PDB file of C-alpha atoms and ligand atoms in Angstrom:
ATOM      1  CA  MET A   1      13.151  -7.942 -25.098  1.00  0.00           C
ATOM      2  CA  SER A   2      15.165  -9.003 -22.048  1.00  0.00           C
ATOM      3  CA  GLU A   3      13.221 -10.256 -18.991  1.00  0.00           C
ATOM      4  CA  THR A   4      14.886  -7.544 -16.942  1.00  0.00           C
ATOM      5  CA  HIS A   5      13.064  -4.896 -18.965  1.00  0.00           C
ATOM      6  CA  ILE A   6       9.505  -3.669 -19.554  1.00  0.00           C
ATOM      7  CA  LEU A   7       7.960  -1.674 -22.352  1.00  0.00           C
ATOM      8  CA  PRO A   8       6.704   1.892 -21.858  1.00  0.00           C
ATOM      9  CA  LEU A   9       3.331   2.434 -23.555  1.00  0.00           C
ATOM     10  CA  TYR A  10       2.037   5.743 -22.233  1.00  0.00           C
ATOM     11  CA  PRO A  11       2.349   8.752 -22.341  1.00  0.00           C
ATOM     12  CA  ARG A  12       4.448   7.654 -25.334  1.00  0.00           C
ATOM     13  CA  PRO A  13       5.772   4.265 -26.434  1.00  0.00           C
ATOM     14  CA  GLY A  14       9.521   4.001 -25.976  1.00  0.00           C
ATOM     15  CA  ASP A  15      12.506   1.692 -25.728  1.00  0.00           C
ATOM     16  CA  PRO A  16      12.397  -1.052 -23.088  1.00  0.00           C
ATOM     17  CA  GLU A  17      13.505   0.139 -19.667  1.00  0.00           C
ATOM     18  CA  PRO A  18      14.721  -1.768 -16.610  1.00  0.00           C
ATOM     19  CA  LEU A  19      12.041  -3.045 -14.253  1.00  0.00           C
ATOM     20  CA  HIS A  20      14.462  -2.727 -11.354  1.00  0.00           C
ATOM     21  CA  GLY A  21      14.253   0.849 -10.091  1.00  0.00           C
ATOM     22  CA  LEU A  22      11.137   1.727 -12.134  1.00  0.00           C
ATOM     23  CA  TYR A  23       9.213   3.194  -9.204  1.00  0.00           C
ATOM     24  CA  LEU A  24      12.311   4.549  -7.450  1.00  0.00           C
ATOM     25  CA  ARG A  25      12.714   6.626 -10.595  1.00  0.00           C
ATOM     26  CA  HIS A  26       9.339   8.246  -9.809  1.00  0.00           C
ATOM     27  CA  HIS A  27      11.140  10.422  -7.245  1.00  0.00           C
ATOM     28  CA  LEU A  28       8.348  10.449  -4.712  1.00  0.00           C
ATOM     29  CA  LEU A  29      10.733  12.250  -2.367  1.00  0.00           C
ATOM     30  CA  ASP A  30       9.896  15.371  -4.385  1.00  0.00           C
ATOM     31  CA  ARG A  31       6.242  14.917  -3.408  1.00  0.00           C
ATOM     32  CA  GLY A  32       4.469  15.918  -0.225  1.00  0.00           C
ATOM     33  CA  ALA A  33       5.196  18.773   2.134  1.00  0.00           C
ATOM     34  CA  THR A  34       4.988  19.309   5.853  1.00  0.00           C
ATOM     35  CA  GLY A  35       1.291  19.405   6.694  1.00  0.00           C
ATOM     36  CA  HIS A  36       0.362  18.348   3.130  1.00  0.00           C
ATOM     37  CA  PRO A  37       1.387  14.735   2.709  1.00  0.00           C
ATOM     38  CA  PHE A  38       1.390  12.862  -0.583  1.00  0.00           C
ATOM     39  CA  VAL A  39      -0.801   9.764  -0.230  1.00  0.00           C
ATOM     40  CA  TYR A  40      -0.386   6.780  -2.521  1.00  0.00           C
ATOM     41  CA  SER A  41      -1.454   3.175  -2.765  1.00  0.00           C
ATOM     42  CA  ASN A  42      -0.697   0.105  -4.859  1.00  0.00           C
ATOM     43  CA  TYR A  43      -2.566  -3.103  -5.714  1.00  0.00           C
ATOM     44  CA  VAL A  44      -2.191  -6.110  -7.919  1.00  0.00           C
ATOM     45  CA  VAL A  45      -5.548  -6.914  -9.487  1.00  0.00           C
ATOM     46  CA  SER A  46      -6.804  -9.704 -11.765  1.00  0.00           C
ATOM     47  CA  LEU A  47      -8.444  -8.961 -15.113  1.00  0.00           C
ATOM     48  CA  ASP A  48     -11.783  -9.618 -13.428  1.00  0.00           C
ATOM     49  CA  GLY A  49     -11.033  -7.106 -10.704  1.00  0.00           C
ATOM     50  CA  ARG A  50     -10.083  -9.262  -7.705  1.00  0.00           C
ATOM     51  CA  ILE A  51      -7.436  -8.179  -5.191  1.00  0.00           C
ATOM     52  CA  ALA A  52      -8.086 -11.016  -2.710  1.00  0.00           C
ATOM     53  CA  ILE A  53      -9.900 -14.328  -2.604  1.00  0.00           C
ATOM     54  CA  GLU A  54     -10.977 -16.587   0.198  1.00  0.00           C
ATOM     55  CA  HIS A  55      -8.471 -19.400   0.573  1.00  0.00           C
ATOM     56  CA  ALA A  56     -10.586 -22.535   0.910  1.00  0.00           C
ATOM     57  CA  ASP A  57      -8.153 -24.328   3.245  1.00  0.00           C
ATOM     58  CA  THR A  58      -8.026 -21.569   5.897  1.00  0.00           C
ATOM     59  CA  GLY A  59     -11.181 -19.521   5.262  1.00  0.00           C
ATOM     60  CA  ARG A  60      -9.001 -16.400   5.296  1.00  0.00           C
ATOM     61  CA  TYR A  61      -8.873 -13.810   2.546  1.00  0.00           C
ATOM     62  CA  GLY A  62      -5.548 -13.029   0.954  1.00  0.00           C
ATOM     63  CA  PRO A  63      -3.917 -12.039  -2.302  1.00  0.00           C
ATOM     64  CA  PRO A  64      -4.562 -14.688  -4.984  1.00  0.00           C
ATOM     65  CA  GLN A  65      -1.425 -16.716  -5.686  1.00  0.00           C
ATOM     66  CA  PRO A  66      -1.927 -16.736  -9.511  1.00  0.00           C
ATOM     67  CA  ILE A  67      -1.578 -12.958  -9.687  1.00  0.00           C
ATOM     68  CA  THR A  68       1.135 -12.291  -7.101  1.00  0.00           C
ATOM     69  CA  ASN A  69       4.645 -12.354  -8.469  1.00  0.00           C
ATOM     70  CA  ALA A  70       8.188 -11.223  -7.764  1.00  0.00           C
ATOM     71  CA  ARG A  71       8.155  -8.454 -10.356  1.00  0.00           C
ATOM     72  CA  ASP A  72       5.135  -6.730  -8.863  1.00  0.00           C
ATOM     73  CA  TRP A  73       6.557  -7.344  -5.377  1.00  0.00           C
ATOM     74  CA  ARG A  74       9.781  -5.573  -6.260  1.00  0.00           C
ATOM     75  CA  LEU A  75       7.793  -2.488  -7.276  1.00  0.00           C
ATOM     76  CA  PHE A  76       5.656  -2.708  -4.113  1.00  0.00           C
ATOM     77  CA  GLN A  77       8.862  -2.601  -2.072  1.00  0.00           C
ATOM     78  CA  GLU A  78      10.275   0.302  -4.095  1.00  0.00           C
ATOM     79  CA  LEU A  79       7.171   2.314  -3.221  1.00  0.00           C
ATOM     80  CA  ALA A  80       7.564   1.419   0.458  1.00  0.00           C
ATOM     81  CA  ALA A  81      11.202   2.495   0.332  1.00  0.00           C
ATOM     82  CA  GLN A  82      10.060   6.046  -0.436  1.00  0.00           C
ATOM     83  CA  ALA A  83       7.489   6.302   2.375  1.00  0.00           C
ATOM     84  CA  ASP A  84       7.716   8.081   5.717  1.00  0.00           C
ATOM     85  CA  ALA A  85       4.787   5.993   6.943  1.00  0.00           C
ATOM     86  CA  ILE A  86       2.893   2.931   5.751  1.00  0.00           C
ATOM     87  CA  VAL A  87      -0.780   2.447   6.637  1.00  0.00           C
ATOM     88  CA  VAL A  88      -1.981  -1.069   7.482  1.00  0.00           C
ATOM     89  CA  SER A  89      -5.219  -2.470   8.912  1.00  0.00           C
ATOM     90  CA  GLY A  90      -6.062  -3.884  12.322  1.00  0.00           C
ATOM     91  CA  ARG A  91      -6.838  -7.172  10.591  1.00  0.00           C
ATOM     92  CA  TYR A  92      -3.345  -7.329   9.095  1.00  0.00           C
ATOM     93  CA  LEU A  93      -1.789  -6.764  12.531  1.00  0.00           C
ATOM     94  CA  ARG A  94      -3.804  -9.672  13.926  1.00  0.00           C
ATOM     95  CA  GLU A  95      -2.619 -11.902  11.074  1.00  0.00           C
ATOM     96  CA  LEU A  96       0.964 -10.773  11.534  1.00  0.00           C
ATOM     97  CA  ALA A  97       0.862 -11.692  15.229  1.00  0.00           C
ATOM     98  CA  ALA A  98      -0.754 -15.040  14.405  1.00  0.00           C
ATOM     99  CA  GLY A  99       1.934 -15.793  11.820  1.00  0.00           C
ATOM    100  CA  THR A 100      -0.605 -16.030   9.001  1.00  0.00           C
ATOM    101  CA  ALA A 101       0.069 -12.727   7.211  1.00  0.00           C
ATOM    102  CA  GLN A 102       1.234 -12.842   3.617  1.00  0.00           C
ATOM    103  CA  SER A 103       4.397 -10.929   4.473  1.00  0.00           C
ATOM    104  CA  ALA A 104       6.172  -8.829   7.083  1.00  0.00           C
ATOM    105  CA  PHE A 105       6.113  -5.026   7.084  1.00  0.00           C
ATOM    106  CA  PRO A 106       7.984  -3.528   4.174  1.00  0.00           C
ATOM    107  CA  VAL A 107      10.691  -2.431   3.500  1.00  0.00           C
ATOM    108  CA  SER A 108      12.006  -5.955   3.000  1.00  0.00           C
ATOM    109  CA  THR A 109      15.620  -6.671   3.807  1.00  0.00           C
ATOM    110  CA  GLY A 110      15.487 -10.060   2.065  1.00  0.00           C
ATOM    111  CA  PRO A 111      17.203 -11.241  -1.092  1.00  0.00           C
ATOM    112  CA  GLY A 112      16.535  -8.926  -4.021  1.00  0.00           C
ATOM    113  CA  PHE A 113      15.900  -5.905  -1.796  1.00  0.00           C
ATOM    114  CA  GLU A 114      19.377  -5.312  -0.341  1.00  0.00           C
ATOM    115  CA  ASP A 115      19.603  -1.929  -2.045  1.00  0.00           C
ATOM    116  CA  LEU A 116      16.479  -0.413  -0.497  1.00  0.00           C
ATOM    117  CA  LEU A 117      17.490   0.356   3.102  1.00  0.00           C
ATOM    118  CA  PRO A 118      20.807   1.892   1.980  1.00  0.00           C
ATOM    119  CA  TRP A 119      18.771   3.908  -0.564  1.00  0.00           C
ATOM    120  CA  ARG A 120      16.630   5.273   2.289  1.00  0.00           C
ATOM    121  CA  VAL A 121      19.621   6.222   4.388  1.00  0.00           C
ATOM    122  CA  GLU A 122      21.339   7.817   1.395  1.00  0.00           C
ATOM    123  CA  HIS A 123      18.239   9.967   0.870  1.00  0.00           C
ATOM    124  CA  GLY A 124      18.010  11.049   4.506  1.00  0.00           C
ATOM    125  CA  LEU A 125      15.037   8.872   5.488  1.00  0.00           C
ATOM    126  CA  SER A 126      14.653   6.853   8.681  1.00  0.00           C
ATOM    127  CA  PRO A 127      15.880   3.261   8.291  1.00  0.00           C
ATOM    128  CA  GLN A 128      12.273   2.017   8.028  1.00  0.00           C
ATOM    129  CA  PRO A 129       8.958   3.839   7.564  1.00  0.00           C
ATOM    130  CA  ALA A 130       6.693   4.249  10.586  1.00  0.00           C
ATOM    131  CA  VAL A 131       3.719   1.875  10.695  1.00  0.00           C
ATOM    132  CA  VAL A 132       0.230   3.340  11.134  1.00  0.00           C
ATOM    133  CA  VAL A 133      -2.409   0.781  12.091  1.00  0.00           C
ATOM    134  CA  ILE A 134      -6.035   1.759  11.449  1.00  0.00           C
ATOM    135  CA  SER A 135      -8.398   0.066  13.860  1.00  0.00           C
ATOM    136  CA  GLY A 136     -11.804   0.836  15.314  1.00  0.00           C
ATOM    137  CA  SER A 137     -11.923  -2.250  17.552  1.00  0.00           C
ATOM    138  CA  LEU A 138      -8.370  -1.811  18.915  1.00  0.00           C
ATOM    139  CA  ASN A 139      -8.438  -5.567  19.174  1.00  0.00           C
ATOM    140  CA  ILE A 140      -4.848  -5.597  18.002  1.00  0.00           C
ATOM    141  CA  PRO A 141      -1.822  -7.348  19.510  1.00  0.00           C
ATOM    142  CA  PHE A 142       0.289  -4.185  19.384  1.00  0.00           C
ATOM    143  CA  GLU A 143       2.903  -5.231  21.940  1.00  0.00           C
ATOM    144  CA  ARG A 144       3.459  -8.609  20.268  1.00  0.00           C
ATOM    145  CA  VAL A 145       4.152  -7.054  16.891  1.00  0.00           C
ATOM    146  CA  PHE A 146       6.156  -4.006  17.919  1.00  0.00           C
ATOM    147  CA  ASP A 147       7.943  -5.667  20.835  1.00  0.00           C
ATOM    148  CA  GLY A 148      10.696  -3.112  21.462  1.00  0.00           C
ATOM    149  CA  GLY A 149      11.739  -2.954  17.802  1.00  0.00           C
ATOM    150  CA  ASP A 150      13.141   0.231  16.321  1.00  0.00           C
ATOM    151  CA  ARG A 151      10.121   0.843  14.118  1.00  0.00           C
ATOM    152  CA  GLN A 152       7.707   3.567  15.190  1.00  0.00           C
ATOM    153  CA  GLY A 153       4.208   2.155  15.757  1.00  0.00           C
ATOM    154  CA  ILE A 154       1.166   4.432  15.606  1.00  0.00           C
ATOM    155  CA  VAL A 155      -2.472   3.438  15.977  1.00  0.00           C
ATOM    156  CA  ALA A 156      -5.204   5.580  14.423  1.00  0.00           C
ATOM    157  CA  THR A 157      -8.668   5.162  15.874  1.00  0.00           C
ATOM    158  CA  GLY A 158     -11.811   7.101  16.749  1.00  0.00           C
ATOM    159  CA  ALA A 159     -12.240   9.191  19.896  1.00  0.00           C
ATOM    160  CA  ASP A 160     -14.741   6.672  21.310  1.00  0.00           C
ATOM    161  CA  ALA A 161     -12.279   3.786  21.194  1.00  0.00           C
ATOM    162  CA  ASP A 162     -11.856   1.621  24.289  1.00  0.00           C
ATOM    163  CA  PRO A 163      -9.718   3.607  26.810  1.00  0.00           C
ATOM    164  CA  GLU A 164      -8.243   0.447  28.342  1.00  0.00           C
ATOM    165  CA  ARG A 165      -6.980  -0.705  24.967  1.00  0.00           C
ATOM    166  CA  ILE A 166      -5.573   2.751  24.275  1.00  0.00           C
ATOM    167  CA  ALA A 167      -3.732   2.630  27.610  1.00  0.00           C
ATOM    168  CA  ALA A 168      -2.323  -0.816  26.810  1.00  0.00           C
ATOM    169  CA  ILE A 169      -0.995   0.360  23.435  1.00  0.00           C
ATOM    170  CA  GLU A 170       0.573   3.449  24.986  1.00  0.00           C
ATOM    171  CA  ALA A 171       2.127   1.358  27.761  1.00  0.00           C
ATOM    172  CA  ALA A 172       3.735  -0.751  25.042  1.00  0.00           C
ATOM    173  CA  GLY A 173       5.323   2.361  23.502  1.00  0.00           C
ATOM    174  CA  GLY A 174       2.697   2.984  20.813  1.00  0.00           C
ATOM    175  CA  ARG A 175       1.316   6.367  19.901  1.00  0.00           C
ATOM    176  CA  VAL A 176      -2.469   6.571  19.585  1.00  0.00           C
ATOM    177  CA  LEU A 177      -4.102   9.158  17.326  1.00  0.00           C
ATOM    178  CA  ARG A 178      -7.786   9.700  18.129  1.00  0.00           C
ATOM    179  CA  THR A 179      -8.561  11.282  14.811  1.00  0.00           C
ATOM    180  CA  ASN A 180     -12.275  12.147  15.052  1.00  0.00           C
ATOM    181  CA  PRO A 181     -15.475  11.478  17.018  1.00  0.00           C
ATOM    182  CA  GLY A 182     -16.908   7.959  16.933  1.00  0.00           C
ATOM    183  CA  ARG A 183     -15.059   4.665  16.537  1.00  0.00           C
ATOM    184  CA  GLU A 184     -14.348   4.664  12.817  1.00  0.00           C
ATOM    185  CA  VAL A 185     -11.474   6.676  11.421  1.00  0.00           C
ATOM    186  CA  ASN A 186     -12.345   9.408   8.943  1.00  0.00           C
ATOM    187  CA  GLY A 187      -9.902   9.536   6.016  1.00  0.00           C
ATOM    188  CA  GLY A 188      -9.521  13.306   5.991  1.00  0.00           C
ATOM    189  CA  ALA A 189      -8.907  13.488   9.738  1.00  0.00           C
ATOM    190  CA  LEU A 190      -6.408  10.624   9.436  1.00  0.00           C
ATOM    191  CA  ILE A 191      -4.313  12.239   6.708  1.00  0.00           C
ATOM    192  CA  ASP A 192      -4.430  15.619   8.474  1.00  0.00           C
ATOM    193  CA  ALA A 193      -3.228  14.013  11.718  1.00  0.00           C
ATOM    194  CA  LEU A 194      -0.405  12.199   9.929  1.00  0.00           C
ATOM    195  CA  GLY A 195       0.563  15.397   8.101  1.00  0.00           C
ATOM    196  CA  ASP A 196       0.634  17.265  11.423  1.00  0.00           C
ATOM    197  CA  ALA A 197       2.842  14.498  12.802  1.00  0.00           C
ATOM    198  CA  GLY A 198       5.388  15.360  10.104  1.00  0.00           C
ATOM    199  CA  PHE A 199       4.854  12.548   7.592  1.00  0.00           C
ATOM    200  CA  ARG A 200       5.228  13.742   4.009  1.00  0.00           C
ATOM    201  CA  ARG A 201       4.755  10.540   2.015  1.00  0.00           C
ATOM    202  CA  ILE A 202       2.124   8.070   3.192  1.00  0.00           C
ATOM    203  CA  TYR A 203       1.851   4.655   1.532  1.00  0.00           C
ATOM    204  CA  VAL A 204      -1.516   2.964   2.101  1.00  0.00           C
ATOM    205  CA  ILE A 205      -1.005  -0.800   1.847  1.00  0.00           C
ATOM    206  CA  ALA A 206      -4.216  -2.095   3.436  1.00  0.00           C
ATOM    207  CA  GLY A 207      -7.302  -3.428   1.649  1.00  0.00           C
ATOM    208  CA  PRO A 208     -10.644  -2.143   0.356  1.00  0.00           C
ATOM    209  CA  VAL A 209     -12.012  -0.684   3.597  1.00  0.00           C
ATOM    210  CA  VAL A 210      -8.989   1.486   4.289  1.00  0.00           C
ATOM    211  CA  LEU A 211      -8.755   2.527   0.633  1.00  0.00           C
ATOM    212  CA  GLU A 212     -12.427   3.492   0.707  1.00  0.00           C
ATOM    213  CA  THR A 213     -11.790   5.510   3.900  1.00  0.00           C
ATOM    214  CA  VAL A 214      -9.068   7.540   2.201  1.00  0.00           C
ATOM    215  CA  LEU A 215     -10.813   7.889  -1.169  1.00  0.00           C
ATOM    216  CA  ARG A 216     -14.127   8.985   0.322  1.00  0.00           C
ATOM    217  CA  ALA A 217     -12.268  11.921   1.857  1.00  0.00           C
ATOM    218  CA  ASP A 218     -10.667  12.613  -1.553  1.00  0.00           C
ATOM    219  CA  ARG A 219      -7.189  12.216  -0.048  1.00  0.00           C
ATOM    220  CA  LEU A 220      -5.644   9.655  -2.379  1.00  0.00           C
ATOM    221  CA  ASP A 221      -3.145  11.396  -4.652  1.00  0.00           C
ATOM    222  CA  ARG A 222      -1.872   8.432  -6.636  1.00  0.00           C
ATOM    223  CA  LEU A 223      -2.897   4.859  -7.329  1.00  0.00           C
ATOM    224  CA  TYR A 224      -0.466   2.287  -8.707  1.00  0.00           C
ATOM    225  CA  LEU A 225      -2.209  -0.728 -10.219  1.00  0.00           C
ATOM    226  CA  THR A 226      -0.658  -3.892 -11.547  1.00  0.00           C
ATOM    227  CA  HIS A 227      -3.221  -5.409 -13.911  1.00  0.00           C
ATOM    228  CA  SER A 228      -2.350  -9.108 -13.979  1.00  0.00           C
ATOM    229  CA  HIS A 229      -3.451 -10.854 -17.167  1.00  0.00           C
ATOM    230  CA  ARG A 230      -5.323 -13.618 -15.382  1.00  0.00           C
ATOM    231  CA  LEU A 231      -8.986 -14.208 -14.615  1.00  0.00           C
ATOM    232  CA  LEU A 232      -9.908 -15.657 -11.226  1.00  0.00           C
ATOM    233  CA  GLY A 233     -13.689 -15.873 -10.930  1.00  0.00           C
ATOM    234  CA  GLY A 234     -15.238 -16.891  -7.625  1.00  0.00           C
ATOM    235  CA  THR A 235     -17.687 -15.103  -5.361  1.00  0.00           C
ATOM    236  CA  LYS A 236     -15.789 -14.861  -2.055  1.00  0.00           C
ATOM    237  CA  VAL A 237     -13.497 -12.111  -3.217  1.00  0.00           C
ATOM    238  CA  ASP A 238     -12.330  -8.599  -2.416  1.00  0.00           C
ATOM    239  CA  THR A 239     -12.192  -5.883  -5.039  1.00  0.00           C
ATOM    240  CA  LEU A 240     -10.435  -2.535  -4.665  1.00  0.00           C
ATOM    241  CA  LEU A 241     -13.235  -0.889  -2.708  1.00  0.00           C
ATOM    242  CA  GLU A 242     -15.975  -1.627  -0.218  1.00  0.00           C
ATOM    243  CA  GLY A 243     -18.766   0.558   1.079  1.00  0.00           C
ATOM    244  CA  ALA A 244     -21.549   2.614  -0.444  1.00  0.00           C
ATOM    245  CA  PRO A 245     -21.323   3.830  -4.037  1.00  0.00           C
ATOM    246  CA  PHE A 246     -19.518   7.120  -4.510  1.00  0.00           C
ATOM    247  CA  PRO A 247     -22.142   9.696  -5.550  1.00  0.00           C
ATOM    248  CA  ASP A 248     -19.604  11.577  -7.662  1.00  0.00           C
ATOM    249  CA  ALA A 249     -17.637   8.602  -9.167  1.00  0.00           C
ATOM    250  CA  PRO A 250     -14.131   9.994  -8.537  1.00  0.00           C
ATOM    251  CA  LEU A 251     -11.936  10.259 -11.601  1.00  0.00           C
ATOM    252  CA  LEU A 252      -8.283   9.286 -11.786  1.00  0.00           C
ATOM    253  CA  THR A 253      -6.189  10.161 -14.804  1.00  0.00           C
ATOM    254  CA  MET A 254      -3.564   7.844 -16.240  1.00  0.00           C
ATOM    255  CA  ARG A 255      -0.056   9.130 -15.713  1.00  0.00           C
ATOM    256  CA  GLN A 256       2.029   6.228 -17.051  1.00  0.00           C
ATOM    257  CA  LEU A 257       1.624   2.690 -18.364  1.00  0.00           C
ATOM    258  CA  TRP A 258       4.104  -0.143 -19.023  1.00  0.00           C
ATOM    259  CA  TYR A 259       3.706  -3.623 -20.509  1.00  0.00           C
ATOM    260  CA  ASP A 260       5.457  -6.507 -18.763  1.00  0.00           C
ATOM    261  CA  PRO A 261       5.198  -9.461 -21.188  1.00  0.00           C
ATOM    262  CA  PRO A 262       4.632 -13.046 -19.980  1.00  0.00           C
ATOM    263  CA  GLY A 263       7.797 -14.716 -18.709  1.00  0.00           C
ATOM    264  CA  ALA A 264       9.167 -17.074 -16.101  1.00  0.00           C
ATOM    265  CA  GLU A 265       8.124 -14.793 -13.251  1.00  0.00           C
ATOM    266  CA  SER A 266       4.708 -13.516 -14.315  1.00  0.00           C
ATOM    267  CA  PRO A 267       1.767 -14.334 -16.575  1.00  0.00           C
ATOM    268  CA  GLY A 268       2.077 -10.926 -18.206  1.00  0.00           C
ATOM    269  CA  GLN A 269       0.808  -7.684 -16.695  1.00  0.00           C
ATOM    270  CA  LEU A 270       0.439  -3.958 -17.079  1.00  0.00           C
ATOM    271  CA  PHE A 271       1.936  -1.545 -14.579  1.00  0.00           C
ATOM    272  CA  ALA A 272      -0.308   1.513 -14.439  1.00  0.00           C
ATOM    273  CA  CYS A 273      -0.002   4.721 -12.504  1.00  0.00           C
ATOM    274  CA  TYR A 274      -3.037   6.980 -11.994  1.00  0.00           C
ATOM    275  CA  ASP A 275      -3.164  10.443 -10.431  1.00  0.00           C
ATOM    276  CA  LYS A 276      -5.900  12.475  -8.838  1.00  0.00           C
ATOM    277  CA  PRO A 277      -6.631  15.260 -11.341  1.00  0.00           C
ATOM    278  CA  GLU A 278      -5.016  18.602 -10.453  1.00  0.00           C
TER     279      GLU A 278
HETATM  280  N1  NAP B   1      -3.987  -7.517  -4.154  1.00  0.00           N
HETATM  281  C1  NAP B   1      -3.428  -6.560  -3.443  1.00  0.00           C
HETATM  282  O1  NAP B   1      -2.569  -5.822  -3.957  1.00  0.00           O
HETATM  283  C2  NAP B   1      -3.823  -6.332  -2.012  1.00  0.00           C
HETATM  284  C3  NAP B   1      -3.313  -5.219  -1.342  1.00  0.00           C
HETATM  285  C4  NAP B   1      -3.734  -4.998  -0.027  1.00  0.00           C
HETATM  286  C5  NAP B   1      -4.613  -5.875   0.599  1.00  0.00           C
HETATM  287  N2  NAP B   1      -5.047  -6.956  -0.105  1.00  0.00           N
HETATM  288  C6  NAP B   1      -5.977  -7.913   0.525  1.00  0.00           C
HETATM  289  O2  NAP B   1      -7.186  -7.258   0.876  1.00  0.00           O
HETATM  290  C7  NAP B   1      -7.793  -7.966   1.946  1.00  0.00           C
HETATM  291  C8  NAP B   1      -8.266  -6.993   3.011  1.00  0.00           C
HETATM  292  O3  NAP B   1      -7.145  -6.289   3.547  1.00  0.00           O
HETATM  293  P1  NAP B   1      -7.133  -5.663   5.002  1.00  0.00           P
HETATM  294  O4  NAP B   1      -8.012  -6.434   5.903  1.00  0.00           O
HETATM  295  O5  NAP B   1      -5.713  -5.461   5.383  1.00  0.00           O
HETATM  296  O6  NAP B   1      -7.691  -4.217   4.783  1.00  0.00           O
HETATM  297  P2  NAP B   1      -9.143  -3.582   4.938  1.00  0.00           P
HETATM  298  O7  NAP B   1     -10.170  -4.559   4.503  1.00  0.00           O
HETATM  299  O8  NAP B   1      -9.054  -2.296   4.233  1.00  0.00           O
HETATM  300  O9  NAP B   1      -9.215  -3.259   6.500  1.00  0.00           O
HETATM  301  C9  NAP B   1     -10.064  -3.931   7.382  1.00  0.00           C
HETATM  302  C10 NAP B   1      -9.723  -3.619   8.818  1.00  0.00           C
HETATM  303  O10 NAP B   1      -9.084  -2.335   8.969  1.00  0.00           O
HETATM  304  C11 NAP B   1      -9.670  -1.572  10.012  1.00  0.00           C
HETATM  305  N3  NAP B   1     -10.308  -0.410   9.390  1.00  0.00           N
HETATM  306  C12 NAP B   1     -10.440  -0.172   8.061  1.00  0.00           C
HETATM  307  N4  NAP B   1     -10.979   1.036   7.854  1.00  0.00           N
HETATM  308  C13 NAP B   1     -11.211   1.556   9.068  1.00  0.00           C
HETATM  309  C14 NAP B   1     -11.746   2.800   9.522  1.00  0.00           C
HETATM  310  N5  NAP B   1     -12.170   3.746   8.668  1.00  0.00           N
HETATM  311  N6  NAP B   1     -11.818   3.025  10.855  1.00  0.00           N
HETATM  312  C15 NAP B   1     -11.398   2.109  11.735  1.00  0.00           C
HETATM  313  N7  NAP B   1     -10.867   0.916  11.365  1.00  0.00           N
HETATM  314  C16 NAP B   1     -10.766   0.655  10.054  1.00  0.00           C
HETATM  315  C17 NAP B   1     -10.604  -2.481  10.744  1.00  0.00           C
HETATM  316  O11 NAP B   1      -9.831  -3.005  11.821  1.00  0.00           O
HETATM  317  P3  NAP B   1     -10.442  -3.479  13.235  1.00  0.00           P
HETATM  318  O12 NAP B   1     -11.208  -4.709  12.907  1.00  0.00           O
HETATM  319  O13 NAP B   1      -9.228  -3.712  14.072  1.00  0.00           O
HETATM  320  O14 NAP B   1     -11.328  -2.369  13.732  1.00  0.00           O
HETATM  321  C18 NAP B   1     -10.940  -3.561   9.702  1.00  0.00           C
HETATM  322  O15 NAP B   1     -11.134  -4.811  10.249  1.00  0.00           O
HETATM  323  C19 NAP B   1      -6.752  -8.948   2.462  1.00  0.00           C
HETATM  324  O16 NAP B   1      -7.069 -10.230   1.989  1.00  0.00           O
HETATM  325  C20 NAP B   1      -5.460  -8.476   1.827  1.00  0.00           C
HETATM  326  O17 NAP B   1      -4.552  -9.499   1.629  1.00  0.00           O
HETATM  327  C21 NAP B   1      -4.692  -7.201  -1.392  1.00  0.00           C
END
């Protein structure tokens, strides 16, 4: 099988299909409606369940190098290309401003992604998705990151957030959504507020605290998971979720599965797509 292709396994095994365009072919533009957004997320995870490890040299957590790869990254960007808004964390914004983040906001315009912004324009989307930053502390360098760019910046926080920090974000051109009482953002109130703001497809690209926020409110419609065929071990790690156990152990059903055999660009991986049951 050519390295440009992957093997469909489920719902039925089939002929190899091109990796390039795999998630664009999911037609997420058909999903979501005004006031009822479609919410999706995507992670690359090791066989032992890690999405991030502490990097010993910096003490910061980040995606483990052995499991990140260009093939998964292409699909991550294809999902971003279909979003009206991406959701990131306050921590990520701090790392972006400090120059220590793993990457810039998607959609990438770099080599290998030249087709994605034209694809958005062709399909009537804004040139880039809006960025929604979730933060309780509001200790975020909003003006340094958004600095007069053409990307819409929104901050979601609780009603008790620091008014001076809210004023500073608004003075820098940001929009602040005070979604619910308290300082922490409730997932249901967040998605409702973003739906009311007109976003139809919301791509959650933050880590385990934000994912837990959305899942606890039962507002995640689809989860894309790249299962990398590597084991990482370690104890200073992040897994998909933080927080208290879910009393009802939410169920996701497998929608599709592909096998990406080992090659020059990856150790071998499965691309899985899970949906919230109807
Ligand atoms: N392997 C993968 O595919 C993958 C994908 C995504 C992320 N990651 C990794 O996961 C790790 C953690 O990511 P992350 O820090 O971006 O995400 P996170 O752990 O989900 O978010 C943490 C930060 O987001 C804010 N936050 C989260 N939920 C909130 C809520 N309900 N209300 C108010 N604020 C809330 C807080 O910001 P404030 O402190 O500003 O209040 C908090 O510090 C990173 O190492 C990242 O690289 C891996």
